[in-house]
PDB file of C-alpha atoms in Angstrom:
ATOM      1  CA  UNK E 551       0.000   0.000   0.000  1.00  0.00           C
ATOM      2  CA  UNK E 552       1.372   3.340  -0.849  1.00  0.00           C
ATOM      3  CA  UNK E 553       1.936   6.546   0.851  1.00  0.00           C
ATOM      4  CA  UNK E 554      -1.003   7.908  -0.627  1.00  0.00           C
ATOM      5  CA  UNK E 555      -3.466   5.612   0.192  1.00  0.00           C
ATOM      6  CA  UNK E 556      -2.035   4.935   3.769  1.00  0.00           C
ATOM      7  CA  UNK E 557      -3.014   8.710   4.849  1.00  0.00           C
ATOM      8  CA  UNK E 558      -6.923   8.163   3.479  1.00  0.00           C
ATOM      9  CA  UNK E 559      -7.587   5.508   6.291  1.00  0.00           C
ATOM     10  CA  UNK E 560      -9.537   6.182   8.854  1.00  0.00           C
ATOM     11  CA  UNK E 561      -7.586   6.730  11.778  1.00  0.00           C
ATOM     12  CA  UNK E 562      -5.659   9.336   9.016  1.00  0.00           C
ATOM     13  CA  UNK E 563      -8.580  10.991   8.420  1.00  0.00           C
ATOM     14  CA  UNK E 564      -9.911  10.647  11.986  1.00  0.00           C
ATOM     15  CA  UNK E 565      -6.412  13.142  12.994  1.00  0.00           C
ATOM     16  CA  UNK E 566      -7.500  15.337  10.078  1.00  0.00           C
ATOM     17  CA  UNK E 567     -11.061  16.128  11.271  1.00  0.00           C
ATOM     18  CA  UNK E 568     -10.464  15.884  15.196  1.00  0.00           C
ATOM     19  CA  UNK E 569      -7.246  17.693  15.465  1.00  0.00           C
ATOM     20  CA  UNK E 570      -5.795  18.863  12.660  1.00  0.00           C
ATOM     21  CA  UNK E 571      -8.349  20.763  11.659  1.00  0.00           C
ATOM     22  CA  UNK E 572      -9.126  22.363  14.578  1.00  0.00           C
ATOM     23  CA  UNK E 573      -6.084  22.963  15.423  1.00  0.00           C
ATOM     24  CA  UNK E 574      -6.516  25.467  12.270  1.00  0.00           C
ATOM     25  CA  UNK E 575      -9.715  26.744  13.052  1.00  0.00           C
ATOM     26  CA  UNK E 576      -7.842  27.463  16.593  1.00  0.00           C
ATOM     27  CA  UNK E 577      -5.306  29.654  15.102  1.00  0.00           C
ATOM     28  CA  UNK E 578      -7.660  31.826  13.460  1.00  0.00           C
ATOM     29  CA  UNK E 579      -9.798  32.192  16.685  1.00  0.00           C
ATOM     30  CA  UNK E 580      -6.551  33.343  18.151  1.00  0.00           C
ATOM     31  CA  UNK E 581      -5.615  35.692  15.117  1.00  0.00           C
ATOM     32  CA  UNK E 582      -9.437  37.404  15.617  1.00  0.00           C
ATOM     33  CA  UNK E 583      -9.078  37.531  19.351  1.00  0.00           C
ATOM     34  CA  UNK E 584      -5.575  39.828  19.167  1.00  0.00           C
ATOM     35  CA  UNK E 585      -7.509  41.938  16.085  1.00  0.00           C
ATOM     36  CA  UNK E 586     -10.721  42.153  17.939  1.00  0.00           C
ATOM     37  CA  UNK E 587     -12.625  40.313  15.301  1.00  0.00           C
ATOM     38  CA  UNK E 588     -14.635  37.468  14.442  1.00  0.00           C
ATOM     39  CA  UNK E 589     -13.534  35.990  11.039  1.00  0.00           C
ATOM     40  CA  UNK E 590     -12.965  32.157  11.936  1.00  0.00           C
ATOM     41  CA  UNK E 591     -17.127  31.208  11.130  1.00  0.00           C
ATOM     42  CA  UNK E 592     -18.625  28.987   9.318  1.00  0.00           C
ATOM     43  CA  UNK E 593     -21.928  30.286   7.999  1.00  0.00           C
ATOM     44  CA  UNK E 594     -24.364  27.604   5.958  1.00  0.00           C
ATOM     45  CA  UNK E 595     -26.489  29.783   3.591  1.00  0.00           C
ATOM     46  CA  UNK E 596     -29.674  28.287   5.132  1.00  0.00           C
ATOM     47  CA  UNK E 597     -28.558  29.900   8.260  1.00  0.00           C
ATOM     48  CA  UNK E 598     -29.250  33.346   6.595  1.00  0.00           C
ATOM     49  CA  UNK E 599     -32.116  32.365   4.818  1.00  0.00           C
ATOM     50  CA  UNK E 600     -31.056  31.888   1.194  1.00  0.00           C
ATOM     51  CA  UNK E 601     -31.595  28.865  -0.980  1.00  0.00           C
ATOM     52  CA  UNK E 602     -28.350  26.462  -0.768  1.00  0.00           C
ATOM     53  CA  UNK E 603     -27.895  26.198  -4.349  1.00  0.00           C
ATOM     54  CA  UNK E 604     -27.517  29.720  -4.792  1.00  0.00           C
ATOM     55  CA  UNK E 605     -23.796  29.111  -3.642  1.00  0.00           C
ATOM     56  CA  UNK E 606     -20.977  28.040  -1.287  1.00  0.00           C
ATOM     57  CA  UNK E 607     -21.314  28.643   2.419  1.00  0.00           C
ATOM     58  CA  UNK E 608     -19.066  31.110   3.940  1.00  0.00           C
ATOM     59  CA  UNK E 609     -15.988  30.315   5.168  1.00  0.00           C
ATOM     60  CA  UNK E 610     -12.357  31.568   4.971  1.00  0.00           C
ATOM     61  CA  UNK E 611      -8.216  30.277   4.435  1.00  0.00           C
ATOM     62  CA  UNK E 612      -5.773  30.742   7.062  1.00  0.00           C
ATOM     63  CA  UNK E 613      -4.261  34.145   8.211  1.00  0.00           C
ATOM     64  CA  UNK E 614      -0.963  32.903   6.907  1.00  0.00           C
ATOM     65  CA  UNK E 615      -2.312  31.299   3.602  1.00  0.00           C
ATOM     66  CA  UNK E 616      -4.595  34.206   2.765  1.00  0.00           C
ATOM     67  CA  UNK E 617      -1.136  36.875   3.372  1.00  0.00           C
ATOM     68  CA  UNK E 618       1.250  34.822   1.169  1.00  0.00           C
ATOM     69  CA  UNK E 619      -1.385  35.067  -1.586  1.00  0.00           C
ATOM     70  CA  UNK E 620      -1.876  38.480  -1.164  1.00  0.00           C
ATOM     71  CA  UNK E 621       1.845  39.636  -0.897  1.00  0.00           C
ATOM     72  CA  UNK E 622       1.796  38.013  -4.361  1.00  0.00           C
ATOM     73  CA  UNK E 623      -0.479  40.207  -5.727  1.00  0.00           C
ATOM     74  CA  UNK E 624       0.938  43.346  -3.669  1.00  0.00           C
ATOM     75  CA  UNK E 625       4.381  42.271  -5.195  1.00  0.00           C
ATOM     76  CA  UNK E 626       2.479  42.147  -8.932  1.00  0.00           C
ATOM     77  CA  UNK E 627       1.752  46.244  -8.340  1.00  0.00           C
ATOM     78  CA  UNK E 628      -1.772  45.500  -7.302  1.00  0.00           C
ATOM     79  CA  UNK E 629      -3.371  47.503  -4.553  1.00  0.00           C
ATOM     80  CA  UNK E 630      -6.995  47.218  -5.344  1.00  0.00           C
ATOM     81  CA  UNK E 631      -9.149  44.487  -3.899  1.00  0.00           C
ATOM     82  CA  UNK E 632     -12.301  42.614  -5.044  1.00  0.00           C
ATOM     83  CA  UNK E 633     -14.113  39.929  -2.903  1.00  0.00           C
ATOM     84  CA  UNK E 634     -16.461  37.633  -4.592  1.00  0.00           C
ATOM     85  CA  UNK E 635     -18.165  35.984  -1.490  1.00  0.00           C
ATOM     86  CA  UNK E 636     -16.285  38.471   0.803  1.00  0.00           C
ATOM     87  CA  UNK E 637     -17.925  36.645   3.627  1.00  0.00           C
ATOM     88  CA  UNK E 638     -16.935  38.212   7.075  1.00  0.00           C
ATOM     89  CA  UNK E 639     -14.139  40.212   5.748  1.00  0.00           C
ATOM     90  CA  UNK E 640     -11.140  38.299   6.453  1.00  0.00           C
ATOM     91  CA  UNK E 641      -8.739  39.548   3.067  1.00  0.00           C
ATOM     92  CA  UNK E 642      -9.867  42.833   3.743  1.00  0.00           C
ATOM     93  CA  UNK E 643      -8.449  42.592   6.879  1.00  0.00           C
ATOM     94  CA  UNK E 644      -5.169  40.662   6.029  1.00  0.00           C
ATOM     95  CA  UNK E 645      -4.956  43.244   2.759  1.00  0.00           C
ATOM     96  CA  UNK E 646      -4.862  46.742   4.831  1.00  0.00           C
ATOM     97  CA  UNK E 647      -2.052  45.073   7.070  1.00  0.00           C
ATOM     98  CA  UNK E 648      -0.011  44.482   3.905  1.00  0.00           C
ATOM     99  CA  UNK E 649      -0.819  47.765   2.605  1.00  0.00           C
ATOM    100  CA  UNK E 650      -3.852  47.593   0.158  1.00  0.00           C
ATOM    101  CA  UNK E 651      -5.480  50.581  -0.284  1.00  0.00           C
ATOM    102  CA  UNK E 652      -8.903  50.100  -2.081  1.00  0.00           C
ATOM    103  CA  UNK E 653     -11.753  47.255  -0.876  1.00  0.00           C
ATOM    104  CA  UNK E 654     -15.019  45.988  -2.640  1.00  0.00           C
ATOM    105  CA  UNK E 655     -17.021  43.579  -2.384  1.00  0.00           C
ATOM    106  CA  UNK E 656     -20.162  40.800  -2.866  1.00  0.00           C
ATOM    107  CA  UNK E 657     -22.265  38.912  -0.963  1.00  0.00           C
ATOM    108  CA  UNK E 658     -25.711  36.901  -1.411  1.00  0.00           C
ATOM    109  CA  UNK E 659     -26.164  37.752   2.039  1.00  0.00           C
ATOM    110  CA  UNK E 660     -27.493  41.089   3.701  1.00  0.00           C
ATOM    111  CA  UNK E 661     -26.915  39.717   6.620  1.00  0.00           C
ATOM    112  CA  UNK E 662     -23.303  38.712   6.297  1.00  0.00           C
ATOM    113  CA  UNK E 663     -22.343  41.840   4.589  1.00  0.00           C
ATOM    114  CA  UNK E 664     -23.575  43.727   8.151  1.00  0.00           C
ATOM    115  CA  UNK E 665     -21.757  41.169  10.141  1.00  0.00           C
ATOM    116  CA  UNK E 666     -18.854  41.661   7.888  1.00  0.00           C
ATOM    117  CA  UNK E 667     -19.182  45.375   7.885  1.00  0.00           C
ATOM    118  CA  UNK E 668     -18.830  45.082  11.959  1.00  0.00           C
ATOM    119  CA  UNK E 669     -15.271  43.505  11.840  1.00  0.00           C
ATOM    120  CA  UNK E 670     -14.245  45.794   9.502  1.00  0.00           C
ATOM    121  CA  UNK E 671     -15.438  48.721  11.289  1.00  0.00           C
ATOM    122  CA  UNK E 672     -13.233  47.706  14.241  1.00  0.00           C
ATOM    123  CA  UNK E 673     -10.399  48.027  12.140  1.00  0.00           C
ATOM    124  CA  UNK E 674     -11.221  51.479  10.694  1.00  0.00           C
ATOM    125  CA  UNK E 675     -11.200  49.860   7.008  1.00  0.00           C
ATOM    126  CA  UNK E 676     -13.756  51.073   4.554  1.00  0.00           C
ATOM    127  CA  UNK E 677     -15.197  48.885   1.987  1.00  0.00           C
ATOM    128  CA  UNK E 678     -17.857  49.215  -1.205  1.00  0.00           C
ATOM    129  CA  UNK E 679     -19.713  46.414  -0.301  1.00  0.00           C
ATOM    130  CA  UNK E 680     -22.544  45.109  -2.319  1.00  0.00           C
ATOM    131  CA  UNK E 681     -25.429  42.232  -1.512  1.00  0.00           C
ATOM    132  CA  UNK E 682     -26.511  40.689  -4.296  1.00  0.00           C
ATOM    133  CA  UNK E 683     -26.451  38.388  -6.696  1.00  0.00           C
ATOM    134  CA  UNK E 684     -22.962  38.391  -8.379  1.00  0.00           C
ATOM    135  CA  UNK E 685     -24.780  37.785 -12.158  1.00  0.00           C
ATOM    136  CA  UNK E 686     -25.963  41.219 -10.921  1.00  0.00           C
ATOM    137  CA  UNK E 687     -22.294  42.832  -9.697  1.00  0.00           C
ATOM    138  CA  UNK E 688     -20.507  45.315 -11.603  1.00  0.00           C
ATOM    139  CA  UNK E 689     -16.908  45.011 -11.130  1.00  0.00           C
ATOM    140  CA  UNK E 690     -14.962  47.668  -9.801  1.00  0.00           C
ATOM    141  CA  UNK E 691     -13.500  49.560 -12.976  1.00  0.00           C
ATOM    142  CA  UNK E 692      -9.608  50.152 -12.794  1.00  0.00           C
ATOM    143  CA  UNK E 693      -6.764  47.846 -11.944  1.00  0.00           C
ATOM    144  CA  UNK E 694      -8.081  45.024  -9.711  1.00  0.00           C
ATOM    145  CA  UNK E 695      -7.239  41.817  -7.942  1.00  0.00           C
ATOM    146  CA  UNK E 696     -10.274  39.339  -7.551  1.00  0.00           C
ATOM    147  CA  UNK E 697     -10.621  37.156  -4.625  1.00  0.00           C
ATOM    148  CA  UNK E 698     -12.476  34.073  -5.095  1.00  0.00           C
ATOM    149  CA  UNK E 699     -12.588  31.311  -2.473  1.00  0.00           C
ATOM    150  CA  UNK E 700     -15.169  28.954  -4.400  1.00  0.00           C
ATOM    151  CA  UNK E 701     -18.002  31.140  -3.848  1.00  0.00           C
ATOM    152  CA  UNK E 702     -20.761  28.924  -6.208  1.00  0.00           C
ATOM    153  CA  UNK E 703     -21.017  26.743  -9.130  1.00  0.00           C
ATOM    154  CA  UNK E 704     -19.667  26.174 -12.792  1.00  0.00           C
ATOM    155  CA  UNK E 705     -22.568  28.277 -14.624  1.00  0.00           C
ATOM    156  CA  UNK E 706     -22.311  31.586 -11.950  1.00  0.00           C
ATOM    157  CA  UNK E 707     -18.623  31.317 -12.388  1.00  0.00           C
ATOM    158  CA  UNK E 708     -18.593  30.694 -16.516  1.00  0.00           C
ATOM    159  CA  UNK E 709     -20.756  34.256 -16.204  1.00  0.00           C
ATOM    160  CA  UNK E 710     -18.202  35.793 -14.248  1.00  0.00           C
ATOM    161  CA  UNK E 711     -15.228  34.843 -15.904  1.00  0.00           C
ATOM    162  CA  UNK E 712     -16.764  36.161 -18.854  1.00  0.00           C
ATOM    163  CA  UNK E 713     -16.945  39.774 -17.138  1.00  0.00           C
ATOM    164  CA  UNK E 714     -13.374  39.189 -16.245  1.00  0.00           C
ATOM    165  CA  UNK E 715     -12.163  38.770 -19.592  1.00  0.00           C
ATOM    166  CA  UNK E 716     -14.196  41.750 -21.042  1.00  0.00           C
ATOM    167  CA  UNK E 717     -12.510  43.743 -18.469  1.00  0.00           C
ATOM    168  CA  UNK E 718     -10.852  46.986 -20.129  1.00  0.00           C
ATOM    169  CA  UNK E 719      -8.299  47.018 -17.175  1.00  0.00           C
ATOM    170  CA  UNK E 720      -5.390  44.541 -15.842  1.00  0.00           C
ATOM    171  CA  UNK E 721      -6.755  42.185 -13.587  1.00  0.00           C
ATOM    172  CA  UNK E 722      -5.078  39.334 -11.310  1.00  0.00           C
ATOM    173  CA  UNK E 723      -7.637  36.747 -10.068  1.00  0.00           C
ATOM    174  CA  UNK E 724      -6.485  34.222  -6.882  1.00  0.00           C
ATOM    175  CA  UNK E 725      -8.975  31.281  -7.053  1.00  0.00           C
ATOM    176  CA  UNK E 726      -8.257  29.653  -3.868  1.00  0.00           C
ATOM    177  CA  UNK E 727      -9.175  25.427  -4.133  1.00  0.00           C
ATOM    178  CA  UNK E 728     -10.347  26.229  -7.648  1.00  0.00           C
ATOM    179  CA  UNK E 729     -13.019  23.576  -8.246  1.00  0.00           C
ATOM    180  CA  UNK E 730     -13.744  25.240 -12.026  1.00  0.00           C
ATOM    181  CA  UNK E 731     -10.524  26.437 -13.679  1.00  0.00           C
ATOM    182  CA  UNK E 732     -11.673  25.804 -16.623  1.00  0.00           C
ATOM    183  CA  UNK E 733     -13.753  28.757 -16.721  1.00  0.00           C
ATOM    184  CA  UNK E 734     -10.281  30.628 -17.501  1.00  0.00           C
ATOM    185  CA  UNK E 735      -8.258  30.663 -20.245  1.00  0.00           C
ATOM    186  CA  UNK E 736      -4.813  28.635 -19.294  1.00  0.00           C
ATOM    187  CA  UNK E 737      -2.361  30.294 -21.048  1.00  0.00           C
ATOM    188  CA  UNK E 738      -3.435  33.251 -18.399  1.00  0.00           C
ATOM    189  CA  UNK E 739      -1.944  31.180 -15.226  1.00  0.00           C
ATOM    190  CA  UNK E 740       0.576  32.460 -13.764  1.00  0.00           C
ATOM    191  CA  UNK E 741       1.602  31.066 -10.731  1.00  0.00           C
ATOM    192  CA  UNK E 742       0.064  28.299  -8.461  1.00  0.00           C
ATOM    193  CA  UNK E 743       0.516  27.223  -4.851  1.00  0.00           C
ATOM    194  CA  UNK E 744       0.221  23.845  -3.308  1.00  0.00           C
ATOM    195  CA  UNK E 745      -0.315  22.887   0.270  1.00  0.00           C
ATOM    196  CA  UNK E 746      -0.031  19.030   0.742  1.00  0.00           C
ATOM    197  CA  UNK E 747      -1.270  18.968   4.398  1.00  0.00           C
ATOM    198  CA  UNK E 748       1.446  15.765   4.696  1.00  0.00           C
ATOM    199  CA  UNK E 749      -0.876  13.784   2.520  1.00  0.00           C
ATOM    200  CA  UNK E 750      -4.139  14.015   4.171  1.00  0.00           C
ATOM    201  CA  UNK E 751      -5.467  17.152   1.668  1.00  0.00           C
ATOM    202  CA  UNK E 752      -4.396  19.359  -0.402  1.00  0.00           C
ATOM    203  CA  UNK E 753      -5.412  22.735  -0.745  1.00  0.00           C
ATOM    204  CA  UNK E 754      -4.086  25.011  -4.188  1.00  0.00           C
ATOM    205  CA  UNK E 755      -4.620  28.596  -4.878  1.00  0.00           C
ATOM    206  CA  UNK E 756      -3.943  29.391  -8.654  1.00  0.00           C
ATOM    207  CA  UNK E 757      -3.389  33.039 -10.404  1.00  0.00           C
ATOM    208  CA  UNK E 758      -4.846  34.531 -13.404  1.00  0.00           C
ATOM    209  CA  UNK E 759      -3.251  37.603 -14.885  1.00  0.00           C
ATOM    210  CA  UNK E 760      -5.554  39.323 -17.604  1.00  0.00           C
ATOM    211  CA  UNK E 761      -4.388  42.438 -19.743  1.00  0.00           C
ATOM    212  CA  UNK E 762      -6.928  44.813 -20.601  1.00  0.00           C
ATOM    213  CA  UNK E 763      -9.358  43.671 -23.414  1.00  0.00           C
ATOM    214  CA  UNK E 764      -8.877  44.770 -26.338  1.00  0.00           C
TER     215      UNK E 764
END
């Protein structure tokens, strides 16, 4: 038996769901507690009283994951920053403490957008946030990175992706556990990350850089 298939038995998967992972979900208690926040949530749309098929539930990466990715894009010139699902406001939070300047925003939910509108208030960091449906979101015009953190299925995200590419400004999307990379254009890659999780999971962000349309 290899490696591989050693880690996907149960007692392997009983230490990924009983301690590894909350060991995790730990960490980004403790990261809230010192910012004054509450990020580390898991919030089932039912919960807020839309349909489940209208997306993904909220949730959010690590403080450390969710800073590496963004350094990239700060690195890249980027300073601008879109959230599709922006959930509680975590990379809002994370982006202003690596020295983003600009914030926007979607979300399904009215009521996430006030809870995520609280955190961000405690931080003094103003955001354009929207709640709506994202087949209904303009994107912010200008030079923009897009957050996306699997926020709903393959025919919402083949609409978005088409706004993306129609976009008359240069754009860097971070699709964090992309479950539909398809919906972009390959050759636009530009850089992926893998975390191996010592063979229990993975978990992959990739980046899409997109010139201006012509």
């Amino acid at each position: 038996m290899n490696l591989q298939k050693i880690l996907k038995i149960n007692p392997f998967q009983e230490f990924r769901h009983r301690v590894y992972l909350p060991m995790f979900s730990l960490l980004g208690s403790i990261n809230d507690f010192f910012r004054g926040i509450n990020t580390e949530r898991i919030i089932e749309l039912n919960e807020v009283g839309i349909d489940k098929t209208a997306g993904s539930r909220s949730e959010t990466i690590s403080y450390g994951k969710l800073k590496s990715v963004l350094k990239f894009a700060r690195s890249e010139g980027f300073d601008r920053l879109c959230d599709i699902g922006c959930g509680l406001g975590r990379s809002f939070i994370v982006g202003k403490e690596i020295g983003v300047s600009e914030f926007y925003g979607v979300d399904i939910s009215s009521e996430i957008i006030d809870l995520c509108n609280v955190n961000l208030s405690k931080k003094d960091i103003s955001a354009d946030l929207k709640s709506c449906d994202v087949d209904d979101y303009s994107l912010p015009n200008g030079k923009l990175v897009i957050y996306l953190f699997n926020p709903f299925g393959l025919e919402k995200m083949t609409k978005l992706a088409e706004k993306i590419h129609q976009r008359n400004s240069d754009t860097l999307v971070i699709y964090f556990n992309p479950k539909h990379p398809e919906v972009f254009k390959e050759s636009f890659k530009v850089k992926e990350i893998v975390w191996n999780h010592f063979g229990m999971y993975r978990e992959m962000v990739y980046f899409y850089r997109f010139p201006p349309s012509s």
